[in-house]
Every structure is written in C-alpha cells, then in structure tokens.
XYZ file of C-alpha atoms in Angstrom:
262
model
C -1.947 4.054 -6.641
C -3.792 3.581 -9.748
C -4.580 7.006 -10.890
C -6.436 9.798 -8.989
C -10.128 10.601 -9.398
C -9.615 13.979 -8.109
C -6.609 16.305 -7.993
C -5.352 16.203 -4.347
C -4.005 19.667 -2.725
C -0.320 19.093 -2.119
C 0.961 20.491 1.164
C 4.380 19.017 0.970
C 4.968 17.155 -2.114
C 8.438 15.818 -1.406
C 11.217 16.055 1.280
C 14.663 16.244 -0.547
C 17.107 13.803 0.440
C 14.691 11.687 2.589
C 14.031 8.688 0.214
C 13.903 5.963 2.669
C 11.746 2.808 2.274
C 8.493 2.862 4.059
C 8.051 6.647 4.571
C 5.354 8.674 2.939
C 6.485 11.901 1.634
C 3.238 13.241 0.402
C 0.590 15.160 2.403
C -2.838 15.327 0.951
C -6.051 16.663 2.378
C -9.518 16.913 0.729
C -10.514 14.688 -1.994
C -7.397 12.533 -2.221
C -7.605 8.946 -3.554
C -5.059 6.125 -3.878
C -6.845 4.170 -6.472
C -9.062 4.896 -9.598
C -12.574 5.663 -8.436
C -14.289 7.082 -11.573
C -17.916 7.544 -10.659
C -18.936 5.978 -14.079
C -17.056 2.729 -13.335
C -18.974 -0.261 -12.515
C -18.091 -3.538 -11.014
C -18.024 -6.492 -13.443
C -15.736 -7.456 -16.345
C -12.529 -5.747 -16.355
C -11.744 -6.820 -20.007
C -8.481 -7.345 -21.720
C -5.486 -4.810 -21.918
C -2.188 -5.267 -23.343
C -3.067 -8.789 -24.038
C -3.781 -9.466 -20.335
C -7.007 -10.729 -18.964
C -7.610 -8.214 -16.201
C -10.380 -10.396 -14.395
C -7.903 -13.262 -14.260
C -5.115 -10.956 -13.119
C -7.538 -9.530 -10.220
C -8.588 -12.888 -9.168
C -4.969 -14.138 -9.092
C -3.767 -11.190 -7.085
C -6.799 -11.689 -4.513
C -5.996 -15.365 -4.184
C -2.354 -14.713 -3.740
C -2.989 -11.982 -1.102
C -5.411 -14.189 0.714
C -2.919 -17.093 0.661
C -0.135 -14.874 2.096
C -2.663 -13.415 4.598
C -3.304 -17.069 5.969
C 0.455 -17.218 6.441
C 0.453 -13.734 8.388
C -2.811 -14.723 10.417
C -1.294 -17.992 11.759
C 2.129 -16.382 12.555
C 0.548 -13.029 14.066
C 2.237 -12.207 17.299
C 4.556 -14.941 16.843
C 6.746 -13.633 14.067
C 10.375 -14.463 14.463
C 13.047 -12.191 12.868
C 14.840 -14.115 10.206
C 17.250 -11.363 9.147
C 17.569 -7.703 9.696
C 17.989 -5.213 6.901
C 18.439 -2.502 9.397
C 17.546 -2.312 13.115
C 14.362 -0.440 12.205
C 13.512 -2.383 9.182
C 13.119 -6.117 10.235
C 12.394 -8.951 7.831
C 10.800 -12.114 9.385
C 10.362 -15.748 8.127
C 6.731 -14.764 7.591
C 7.726 -12.026 5.089
C 9.953 -14.465 2.993
C 7.070 -17.439 3.275
C 4.428 -14.865 2.107
C 6.602 -13.590 -0.880
C 7.180 -17.064 -1.929
C 3.411 -18.126 -1.847
C 2.478 -14.935 -3.830
C 5.216 -15.553 -6.510
C 4.032 -19.235 -6.806
C 0.425 -18.543 -7.313
C 1.072 -15.668 -9.791
C 3.348 -17.916 -11.732
C 0.673 -20.709 -12.206
C -1.478 -18.034 -14.141
C 1.122 -15.837 -15.585
C 4.402 -17.759 -16.168
C 5.721 -15.402 -18.610
C 5.393 -12.242 -16.269
C 8.347 -10.698 -14.447
C 8.037 -10.835 -10.588
C 9.557 -8.299 -8.172
C 9.370 -9.204 -4.545
C 10.674 -6.732 -1.997
C 12.549 -9.321 -0.048
C 14.131 -11.202 -3.025
C 14.955 -8.143 -4.944
C 17.536 -6.965 -2.583
C 16.880 -3.334 -2.961
C 16.871 -3.380 -6.868
C 13.541 -2.017 -7.644
C 13.908 -1.289 -11.186
C 10.942 -1.929 -13.301
C 11.069 -2.545 -17.284
C 8.188 -2.200 -19.467
C 7.181 -6.022 -19.612
C 4.337 -7.049 -17.419
C 5.721 -7.209 -13.837
C 4.122 -8.292 -10.601
C 5.155 -6.202 -7.645
C 4.870 -7.534 -4.266
C 5.557 -6.386 -0.597
C 4.615 -9.328 1.395
C 4.166 -7.604 4.656
C 3.906 -4.012 4.737
C 3.984 -3.010 8.257
C 6.401 -5.587 9.486
C 7.153 -3.752 12.739
C 3.454 -3.767 13.523
C 3.266 -7.428 12.678
C 6.142 -8.100 15.141
C 4.734 -6.172 17.773
C 1.052 -7.550 17.449
C -0.375 -4.440 16.015
C -3.204 -5.480 13.750
C -2.276 -2.788 11.096
C -0.468 -4.815 8.515
C -1.038 -6.083 4.979
C 0.005 -7.887 1.863
C 0.537 -5.580 -1.219
C 0.237 -7.016 -4.776
C 0.287 -5.106 -7.982
C 0.579 -5.731 -11.796
C 2.468 -3.159 -13.640
C 2.884 -2.870 -17.510
C 4.945 -0.262 -19.321
C 5.771 1.053 -15.809
C 2.029 1.824 -15.231
C -0.210 -0.010 -12.690
C -3.200 -2.048 -14.139
C -4.165 -4.054 -11.138
C -3.808 -3.514 -7.363
C -4.719 -5.457 -4.278
C -4.061 -4.621 -0.535
C -5.172 -7.057 2.068
C -5.309 -6.843 5.976
C -5.499 -10.424 6.913
C -6.271 -9.497 10.712
C -9.049 -7.247 9.966
C -9.920 -9.191 6.841
C -10.179 -5.922 4.862
C -9.272 -6.309 1.012
C -8.960 -3.346 -1.074
C -8.639 -3.921 -4.914
C -8.781 -1.904 -8.052
C -8.284 -2.302 -11.825
C -7.437 0.669 -13.956
C -10.828 2.385 -15.111
C -12.902 -0.070 -13.233
C -13.269 1.546 -9.825
C -11.673 0.861 -6.486
C -13.394 -1.354 -3.856
C -13.187 -2.603 -0.397
C -14.304 -5.999 0.601
C -14.734 -6.925 4.487
C -14.393 -10.545 5.538
C -15.480 -12.052 2.289
C -18.608 -9.836 1.963
C -19.919 -7.904 -0.976
C -17.407 -5.471 -2.581
C -18.243 -1.705 -1.723
C -17.026 1.203 -3.714
C -14.626 3.432 -2.071
C -15.323 7.012 -1.781
C -12.811 9.645 -0.467
C -13.371 11.946 2.349
C -15.417 15.235 1.367
C -13.236 17.193 3.779
C -11.563 20.167 1.841
C -10.315 22.338 4.693
C -7.052 21.621 6.613
C -8.723 22.575 9.764
C -10.988 19.594 9.723
C -8.444 17.211 8.407
C -6.834 14.036 9.762
C -3.294 13.482 8.224
C -1.756 10.204 7.984
C 1.967 9.744 7.515
C 5.010 7.636 8.577
C 8.425 8.289 9.918
C 9.902 5.563 7.813
C 12.862 3.367 8.802
C 15.831 5.776 8.288
C 17.088 7.132 11.629
C 19.553 9.508 10.007
C 19.627 12.559 12.378
C 19.223 15.021 9.592
C 16.395 13.069 7.786
C 14.393 12.619 11.115
C 14.856 16.352 11.881
C 13.533 17.366 8.364
C 10.529 15.098 8.810
C 9.961 16.580 12.217
C 10.112 19.998 11.044
C 7.543 19.063 8.049
C 5.243 17.489 10.498
C 5.480 20.452 12.878
C 4.507 22.738 9.986
C 1.620 20.745 8.932
C 0.219 20.425 12.539
C 0.430 24.100 12.868
C -1.577 24.592 9.551
C -3.604 23.797 11.780
C -5.145 20.447 11.154
C -7.514 18.415 13.223
C -5.278 15.347 13.748
C -2.202 13.547 12.648
C -1.550 9.769 12.831
C 1.513 7.512 12.222
C -0.122 3.849 11.894
C 2.800 1.968 10.576
C 1.752 0.849 7.050
C 1.916 3.262 4.105
C -0.106 0.986 1.936
C -2.931 0.832 4.366
C -2.700 4.372 5.271
C -3.331 5.312 1.558
C -6.231 2.795 1.312
C -7.686 4.218 4.382
C -7.677 7.606 2.795
C -9.044 6.452 -0.539
C -11.896 4.648 1.440
C -12.770 8.028 3.146
C -11.558 7.104 6.616
C -9.173 10.022 6.753
C -8.757 13.200 5.077
C -5.245 13.022 3.939
C -1.960 10.908 3.590
C-alpha cells in the first residue's frame, strides 16, 4: 500500500515461517487503509517527484491495467493453464499475455525504468532504488480459472523501494482503484467519476469483518498455524471472516470501507 492514513490495530502482525506468496499475514480492524487517504488531498495534478511526472505515471498505469483487463475479460472462464508453479498456484496464458501487455505500455513512456513482473521474475522479487514498475498481471488466478469474478491486475511504481503510484483493476466488475503518494486514493467504477475512498469507521472487533487468505502453500505445519490464528481471531469475537481469493482486492476492499479489516 501507499502509506496509511490511520494507524491500524494489529491483531496478528506476522506468522513466523509462513511467508508464502498470496497469503495475507496481517489482520486489521477499524480504520485500516491500503492506500494514502489524506483528508487534505485533492484530485488533480500529482506533480513531479524524483524527476518523474506522476500524472503521466498514473495515466500509464491505468492504461496498462485496462489493456491487461481486456485480455482477462476476453478469456474469463476460458483461461487455460499454461504452466504450473505449484498445484495450488497456477499460471495461465492470460497471466503471461497480461504481463507482456503491461510491460510494453510502460516501456513506451518510461523506457529507462526497470520492470518486475511476477511471472517473468522467476521468483526473484528484489527491488533496487531505481524507478521500478511492479506488476502482478492476474492476482486471484485460481478465481479467474474457476470463473469467480474477484480477480485483478496490479501495477505499482516504486522508487527508492517506496511506492509512489498504485493501480488495482478488476476488469470483470470494472472497478479501478488508484492512488498517488500524497494525493489520495480513489475508486472509479465502469469509467465513471473517481470517488475518494474512505475506510470503515468500525473500531470494535465484535462488529468487524476480517478478510484474509490461506495462500498457496499447503505445508501441513503452515496450514495448521494459519488455522490456529484464524480460530483465535474468530473467537475474539468478530462478526465475520472472509477468504475471497485476491489479497490485492481484499486490501482495496478494506481501504474503500467495504470491510473492517484485512
């Protein structure tokens, strides 16, 4: 995320030894946000930072996300597994096509910037201080494969290891989440007018909906640890717990006030 407007209450900050891709290890409730939501920020020009035109960076990220989104939409419920990283972490031809499309669009406007794509990286996710575009072409690939419309394209611009621009786009629901550091976080639905996101005002666990994920690692010890943590959180008690299949959308969902914690 690009900063937090409020300090979240951490119920379980980290589960030692369970660092598997795609699992959320943080449990928040109350005023939790994924993206920067300063009340003073206004939509408009984002300016220049680190020599980068942030308006151009944002528009490029949005265009790339929408291009990849078209690929997802056209292949939704018809995705074919191209290769398998693990039995629970599939990769489709759509993942690869989306990543290539995103990289091509970014390279046109920012040819000197580095690019780190989930599929091309081969698991090497090290980021240097140089401007780097980071992309998960299809977050929620299992959802995509099974025709569940909770999947998205994730694109971020990181400089000096800190995120400046972030875009998350669900091409099925046509919900686009975007943020630039210090300029607020917004949701745009089906090409409409961007609306500022506001987190839930829930500040009690008993009234909270916790959103989390199992992740793709099926090591028995890791699964057992996660289940124990989930059991403890449910017994807090909370109102509800959901595992919806996309960590990125989960966090956007919380940032937009749709849930009380992630």
